[in-house]
């Protein structure tokens, strides 16, 4: 018995000393979210005294990390980025996980600027041009998003389908491949988050409108949907979460390290490349926001008729 008592266990070790922490990112490698999350993980790791390893699991509109969280041990060594589509997915499809029940909120980090994009050489110069084409040639306008049930898809349904216009929806797993599809002419239009910023700045893509509350200082000539008469503002804030039952002391350790990381000048500079700003919330406030937004998403999905047998 004395010999057994002398054997150290993971449970007796202070967090996080047992092994590296895995941060699951539900988007493809190489996109804006992946790049910024890797930098955030590196900086947070230096504060934790332990590596934070980023793993990618793209697909299903950014919800593929949820089954991992649901099955993970609540020890702090498995965490994930929580994008807004996870709050909507339970109403649009059958899933075994719940974004409120199965997630321990850690920290909210930022939001994104969504925009409607076309090739730099496209004849489409305004949102009205897209509407005119859709009315004149029903079902021929091809528009790419980052997945079925994502914020861009929901907004498109309100802009087009709810107004009696048809379009071809082309879902992609992530930003980089979608932007290449728009740039190469495989699709006519793309709706995506701020990973598009460098390609807009170099003229390869043209930004027709954004979903933000106000015009971006980066592109002051580009109107918002709200300015164009559509009562839509969508920023899709995201944060980090752990499995259900994550102990409060572990949450505090993770929160403190990632809060320092997100306010690091290097991270602020990196997200600035994609027209993003910090949008910090602590564990309690982030949890309250998740619950409130989860309830709102149900109303949106029902209003848009997007329910697909969800709860």
GROMACS .gro file of N, CA and C in nm, residues 69-170:
model
  306
   69UNK      N    1  -1.544   1.701  -2.793
   69UNK     CA    2  -1.563   1.759  -2.659
   69UNK      C    3  -1.659   1.673  -2.577
   70UNK      N    4  -1.763   1.625  -2.642
   70UNK     CA    5  -1.864   1.547  -2.569
   70UNK      C    6  -1.802   1.421  -2.508
   71UNK      N    7  -1.705   1.362  -2.575
   71UNK     CA    8  -1.647   1.236  -2.530
   71UNK      C    9  -1.518   1.254  -2.450
   72UNK      N   10  -1.464   1.376  -2.444
   72UNK     CA   11  -1.335   1.399  -2.379
   72UNK      C   12  -1.348   1.399  -2.227
   73UNK      N   13  -1.239   1.364  -2.161
   73UNK     CA   14  -1.232   1.374  -2.016
   73UNK      C   15  -1.228   1.521  -1.976
   74UNK      N   16  -1.300   1.561  -1.871
   74UNK     CA   17  -1.299   1.702  -1.828
   74UNK      C   18  -1.175   1.733  -1.743
   75UNK      N   19  -1.058   1.722  -1.806
   75UNK     CA   20  -0.933   1.744  -1.733
   75UNK      C   21  -0.855   1.865  -1.784
   76UNK      N   22  -0.908   1.933  -1.887
   76UNK     CA   23  -0.843   2.052  -1.939
   76UNK      C   24  -0.748   2.028  -2.054
   77UNK      N   25  -0.722   1.901  -2.086
   77UNK     CA   26  -0.626   1.870  -2.192
   77UNK      C   27  -0.691   1.860  -2.330
   78UNK      N   28  -0.822   1.875  -2.336
   78UNK     CA   29  -0.893   1.880  -2.464
   78UNK      C   30  -0.986   2.000  -2.462
   79UNK      N   31  -0.962   2.095  -2.551
   79UNK     CA   32  -1.048   2.213  -2.563
   79UNK      C   33  -1.076   2.235  -2.712
   80UNK      N   34  -1.165   2.326  -2.744
   80UNK     CA   35  -1.201   2.348  -2.884
   80UNK      C   36  -1.246   2.490  -2.908
   81UNK      N   37  -1.227   2.535  -3.031
   81UNK     CA   38  -1.287   2.660  -3.073
   81UNK      C   39  -1.436   2.636  -3.089
   82UNK      N   40  -1.518   2.729  -3.044
   82UNK     CA   41  -1.664   2.717  -3.050
   82UNK      C   42  -1.719   2.823  -3.146
   83UNK      N   43  -1.740   2.788  -3.273
   83UNK     CA   44  -1.800   2.884  -3.366
   83UNK      C   45  -1.950   2.889  -3.350
   84UNK      N   46  -2.011   2.997  -3.394
   84UNK     CA   47  -2.154   3.015  -3.375
   84UNK      C   48  -2.242   2.909  -3.440
   85UNK      N   49  -2.203   2.848  -3.554
   85UNK     CA   50  -2.291   2.745  -3.612
   85UNK      C   51  -2.326   2.629  -3.519
   86UNK      N   52  -2.244   2.602  -3.416
   86UNK     CA   53  -2.279   2.492  -3.326
   86UNK      C   54  -2.407   2.522  -3.249
   87UNK      N   55  -2.436   2.650  -3.229
   87UNK     CA   56  -2.557   2.689  -3.158
   87UNK      C   57  -2.682   2.670  -3.244
   88UNK      N   58  -2.661   2.663  -3.374
   88UNK     CA   59  -2.771   2.652  -3.470
   88UNK      C   60  -2.793   2.508  -3.516
   89UNK      N   61  -2.686   2.430  -3.516
   89UNK     CA   62  -2.690   2.296  -3.577
   89UNK      C   63  -2.792   2.203  -3.514
   90UNK      N   64  -2.814   2.217  -3.383
   90UNK     CA   65  -2.909   2.126  -3.317
   90UNK      C   66  -3.052   2.146  -3.367
   91UNK      N   67  -3.078   2.259  -3.431
   91UNK     CA   68  -3.212   2.286  -3.483
   91UNK      C   69  -3.224   2.252  -3.632
   92UNK      N   70  -3.110   2.235  -3.700
   92UNK     CA   71  -3.113   2.208  -3.844
   92UNK      C   72  -3.078   2.064  -3.879
   93UNK      N   73  -3.027   1.987  -3.783
   93UNK     CA   74  -2.990   1.849  -3.811
   93UNK      C   75  -2.994   1.768  -3.681
   94UNK      N   76  -2.994   1.637  -3.696
   94UNK     CA   77  -2.992   1.549  -3.580
   94UNK      C   78  -2.848   1.532  -3.533
   95UNK      N   79  -2.819   1.570  -3.410
   95UNK     CA   80  -2.686   1.551  -3.351
   95UNK      C   81  -2.703   1.491  -3.212
   96UNK      N   82  -2.598   1.429  -3.162
   96UNK     CA   83  -2.602   1.364  -3.031
   96UNK      C   84  -2.552   1.454  -2.920
   97UNK      N   85  -2.493   1.568  -2.957
   97UNK     CA   86  -2.436   1.659  -2.858
   97UNK      C   87  -2.525   1.782  -2.843
   98UNK      N   88  -2.500   1.857  -2.737
   98UNK     CA   89  -2.572   1.981  -2.712
   98UNK      C   90  -2.470   2.090  -2.680
   99UNK      N   91  -2.478   2.206  -2.748
   99UNK     CA   92  -2.376   2.310  -2.731
   99UNK      C   93  -2.378   2.378  -2.594
  100UNK      N   94  -2.486   2.363  -2.520
  100UNK     CA   95  -2.493   2.421  -2.386
  100UNK      C   96  -2.460   2.315  -2.282
  101UNK      N   97  -2.525   2.200  -2.291
  101UNK     CA   98  -2.505   2.093  -2.193
  101UNK      C   99  -2.362   2.038  -2.196
  102UNK      N  100  -2.303   2.026  -2.314
  102UNK     CA  101  -2.176   1.954  -2.329
  102UNK      C  102  -2.054   2.044  -2.336
  103UNK      N  103  -2.071   2.173  -2.311
  103UNK     CA  104  -1.958   2.267  -2.320
  103UNK      C  105  -1.940   2.344  -2.191
  104UNK      N  106  -1.816   2.352  -2.143
  104UNK     CA  107  -1.782   2.443  -2.034
  104UNK      C  108  -1.718   2.567  -2.096
  105UNK      N  109  -1.783   2.682  -2.091
  105UNK     CA  110  -1.726   2.804  -2.152
  105UNK      C  111  -1.596   2.845  -2.084
  106UNK      N  112  -1.498   2.885  -2.164
  106UNK     CA  113  -1.370   2.930  -2.110
  106UNK      C  114  -1.348   3.078  -2.138
  107UNK      N  115  -1.362   3.118  -2.264
  107UNK     CA  116  -1.335   3.258  -2.298
  107UNK      C  117  -1.390   3.289  -2.438
  108UNK      N  118  -1.445   3.408  -2.457
  108UNK     CA  119  -1.479   3.456  -2.591
  108UNK      C  120  -1.363   3.542  -2.640
  109UNK      N  121  -1.331   3.527  -2.769
  109UNK     CA  122  -1.210   3.591  -2.822
  109UNK      C  123  -1.240   3.702  -2.920
  110UNK      N  124  -1.315   3.673  -3.025
  110UNK     CA  125  -1.333   3.771  -3.131
  110UNK      C  126  -1.457   3.738  -3.211
  111UNK      N  127  -1.488   3.824  -3.306
  111UNK     CA  128  -1.592   3.799  -3.404
  111UNK      C  129  -1.532   3.821  -3.541
  112UNK      N  130  -1.609   3.798  -3.645
  112UNK     CA  131  -1.556   3.810  -3.780
  112UNK      C  132  -1.643   3.905  -3.862
  113UNK      N  133  -1.586   3.956  -3.970
  113UNK     CA  134  -1.661   4.037  -4.065
  113UNK      C  135  -1.695   3.948  -4.184
  114UNK      N  136  -1.823   3.926  -4.207
  114UNK     CA  137  -1.867   3.851  -4.324
  114UNK      C  138  -1.887   3.946  -4.441
  115UNK      N  139  -1.866   3.894  -4.561
  115UNK     CA  140  -1.886   3.977  -4.677
  115UNK      C  141  -1.930   3.898  -4.799
  116UNK      N  142  -1.990   3.969  -4.895
  116UNK     CA  143  -2.031   3.910  -5.023
  116UNK      C  144  -1.923   3.946  -5.124
  117UNK      N  145  -1.868   3.842  -5.190
  117UNK     CA  146  -1.750   3.860  -5.274
  117UNK      C  147  -1.771   3.809  -5.416
  118UNK      N  148  -1.706   3.876  -5.511
  118UNK     CA  149  -1.703   3.829  -5.649
  118UNK      C  150  -1.561   3.847  -5.701
  119UNK      N  151  -1.532   3.791  -5.818
  119UNK     CA  152  -1.403   3.814  -5.882
  119UNK      C  153  -1.378   3.963  -5.901
  120UNK      N  154  -1.253   4.001  -5.898
  120UNK     CA  155  -1.220   4.141  -5.921
  120UNK      C  156  -1.263   4.191  -6.057
  121UNK      N  157  -1.271   4.099  -6.155
  121UNK     CA  158  -1.311   4.136  -6.291
  121UNK      C  159  -1.459   4.111  -6.320
  122UNK      N  160  -1.535   4.072  -6.217
  122UNK     CA  161  -1.676   4.038  -6.236
  122UNK      C  162  -1.758   4.160  -6.279
  123UNK      N  163  -1.864   4.133  -6.356
  123UNK     CA  164  -1.957   4.239  -6.395
  123UNK      C  165  -2.046   4.281  -6.279
  124UNK      N  166  -2.054   4.196  -6.176
  124UNK     CA  167  -2.135   4.231  -6.058
  124UNK      C  168  -2.059   4.335  -5.975
  125UNK      N  169  -2.123   4.448  -5.954
  125UNK     CA  170  -2.058   4.554  -5.878
  125UNK      C  171  -2.136   4.593  -5.752
  126UNK      N  172  -2.262   4.550  -5.743
  126UNK     CA  173  -2.345   4.580  -5.627
  126UNK      C  174  -2.431   4.458  -5.593
  127UNK      N  175  -2.490   4.461  -5.475
  127UNK     CA  176  -2.581   4.354  -5.436
  127UNK      C  177  -2.704   4.354  -5.526
  128UNK      N  178  -2.748   4.470  -5.569
  128UNK     CA  179  -2.862   4.478  -5.659
  128UNK      C  180  -2.833   4.407  -5.791
  129UNK      N  181  -2.708   4.408  -5.836
  129UNK     CA  182  -2.672   4.336  -5.958
  129UNK      C  183  -2.697   4.186  -5.941
  130UNK      N  184  -2.666   4.134  -5.822
  130UNK     CA  185  -2.690   3.992  -5.794
  130UNK      C  186  -2.840   3.961  -5.795
  131UNK      N  187  -2.917   4.048  -5.732
  131UNK     CA  188  -3.062   4.028  -5.728
  131UNK      C  189  -3.121   4.032  -5.869
  132UNK      N  190  -3.074   4.126  -5.950
  132UNK     CA  191  -3.125   4.139  -6.087
  132UNK      C  192  -3.095   4.013  -6.168
  133UNK      N  193  -2.975   3.959  -6.153
  133UNK     CA  194  -2.937   3.837  -6.224
  133UNK      C  195  -3.023   3.720  -6.178
  134UNK      N  196  -3.043   3.708  -6.044
  134UNK     CA  197  -3.122   3.598  -5.989
  134UNK      C  198  -3.267   3.603  -6.036
  135UNK      N  199  -3.321   3.724  -6.050
  135UNK     CA  200  -3.459   3.737  -6.098
  135UNK      C  201  -3.470   3.704  -6.247
  136UNK      N  202  -3.370   3.748  -6.323
  136UNK     CA  203  -3.375   3.727  -6.469
  136UNK      C  204  -3.342   3.584  -6.508
  137UNK      N  205  -3.257   3.519  -6.427
  137UNK     CA  206  -3.213   3.382  -6.461
  137UNK      C  207  -3.223   3.295  -6.337
  138UNK      N  208  -3.343   3.257  -6.297
  138UNK     CA  209  -3.365   3.182  -6.173
  138UNK      C  210  -3.283   3.053  -6.168
  139UNK      N  211  -3.219   3.032  -6.053
  139UNK     CA  212  -3.146   2.909  -6.031
  139UNK      C  213  -3.012   2.899  -6.101
  140UNK      N  214  -2.962   3.008  -6.159
  140UNK     CA  215  -2.832   3.004  -6.229
  140UNK      C  216  -2.720   3.071  -6.149
  141UNK      N  217  -2.754   3.152  -6.052
  141UNK     CA  218  -2.652   3.223  -5.975
  141UNK      C  219  -2.591   3.127  -5.871
  142UNK      N  220  -2.463   3.095  -5.886
  142UNK     CA  221  -2.397   3.004  -5.792
  142UNK      C  222  -2.327   3.083  -5.683
  143UNK      N  223  -2.359   3.050  -5.557
  143UNK     CA  224  -2.303   3.121  -5.442
  143UNK      C  225  -2.242   3.021  -5.345
  144UNK      N  226  -2.118   3.042  -5.309
  144UNK     CA  227  -2.047   2.953  -5.217
  144UNK      C  228  -2.051   3.006  -5.075
  145UNK      N  229  -2.063   2.914  -4.978
  145UNK     CA  230  -2.051   2.950  -4.837
  145UNK      C  231  -1.958   2.849  -4.770
  146UNK      N  232  -1.937   2.864  -4.640
  146UNK     CA  233  -1.854   2.768  -4.567
  146UNK      C  234  -1.937   2.658  -4.503
  147UNK      N  235  -2.056   2.629  -4.560
  147UNK     CA  236  -2.130   2.513  -4.516
  147UNK      C  237  -2.279   2.537  -4.497
  148UNK      N  238  -2.355   2.429  -4.504
  148UNK     CA  239  -2.499   2.434  -4.481
  148UNK      C  240  -2.526   2.468  -4.335
  149UNK      N  241  -2.613   2.565  -4.312
  149UNK     CA  242  -2.649   2.603  -4.176
  149UNK      C  243  -2.556   2.703  -4.112
  150UNK      N  244  -2.453   2.748  -4.184
  150UNK     CA  245  -2.363   2.850  -4.130
  150UNK      C  246  -2.430   2.986  -4.137
  151UNK      N  247  -2.370   3.085  -4.073
  151UNK     CA  248  -2.426   3.220  -4.076
  151UNK      C  249  -2.440   3.273  -4.219
  152UNK      N  250  -2.339   3.259  -4.307
  152UNK     CA  251  -2.359   3.305  -4.445
  152UNK      C  252  -2.476   3.237  -4.514
  153UNK      N  253  -2.495   3.108  -4.491
  153UNK     CA  254  -2.606   3.037  -4.554
  153UNK      C  255  -2.741   3.090  -4.504
  154UNK      N  256  -2.751   3.110  -4.374
  154UNK     CA  257  -2.876   3.163  -4.318
  154UNK      C  258  -2.907   3.301  -4.374
  155UNK      N  259  -2.805   3.386  -4.387
  155UNK     CA  260  -2.827   3.520  -4.441
  155UNK      C  261  -2.869   3.512  -4.588
  156UNK      N  262  -2.807   3.422  -4.664
  156UNK     CA  263  -2.845   3.407  -4.805
  156UNK      C  264  -2.991   3.365  -4.820
  157UNK      N  265  -3.034   3.276  -4.732
  157UNK     CA  266  -3.173   3.232  -4.737
  157UNK      C  267  -3.267   3.351  -4.715
  158UNK      N  268  -3.228   3.441  -4.628
  158UNK     CA  269  -3.312   3.558  -4.602
  158UNK      C  270  -3.306   3.657  -4.718
  159UNK      N  271  -3.189   3.671  -4.779
  159UNK     CA  272  -3.174   3.768  -4.887
  159UNK      C  273  -3.237   3.720  -5.017
  160UNK      N  274  -3.229   3.590  -5.044
  160UNK     CA  275  -3.275   3.537  -5.172
  160UNK      C  276  -3.402   3.454  -5.159
  161UNK      N  277  -3.393   3.338  -5.095
  161UNK     CA  278  -3.506   3.245  -5.093
  161UNK      C  279  -3.631   3.306  -5.031
  162UNK      N  280  -3.613   3.377  -4.920
  162UNK     CA  281  -3.729   3.437  -4.853
  162UNK      C  282  -3.794   3.546  -4.938
  163UNK      N  283  -3.721   3.594  -5.038
  163UNK     CA  284  -3.775   3.697  -5.127
  163UNK      C  285  -3.811   3.640  -5.265
  164UNK      N  286  -3.819   3.507  -5.272
  164UNK     CA  287  -3.865   3.443  -5.395
  164UNK      C  288  -3.762   3.429  -5.504
  165UNK      N  289  -3.634   3.446  -5.471
  165UNK     CA  290  -3.527   3.431  -5.570
  165UNK      C  291  -3.450   3.301  -5.545
  166UNK      N  292  -3.417   3.230  -5.653
  166UNK     CA  293  -3.345   3.104  -5.642
  166UNK      C  294  -3.197   3.122  -5.675
  167UNK      N  295  -3.114   3.043  -5.607
  167UNK     CA  296  -2.970   3.044  -5.636
  167UNK      C  297  -2.917   2.902  -5.613
  168UNK      N  298  -2.798   2.875  -5.661
  168UNK     CA  299  -2.733   2.746  -5.640
  168UNK      C  300  -2.639   2.760  -5.522
  169UNK      N  301  -2.666   2.686  -5.416
  169UNK     CA  302  -2.580   2.692  -5.296
  169UNK      C  303  -2.468   2.590  -5.310
  170UNK      N  304  -2.343   2.638  -5.297
  170UNK     CA  305  -2.225   2.552  -5.308
  170UNK      C  306  -2.148   2.559  -5.176
   0.00000   0.00000   0.00000
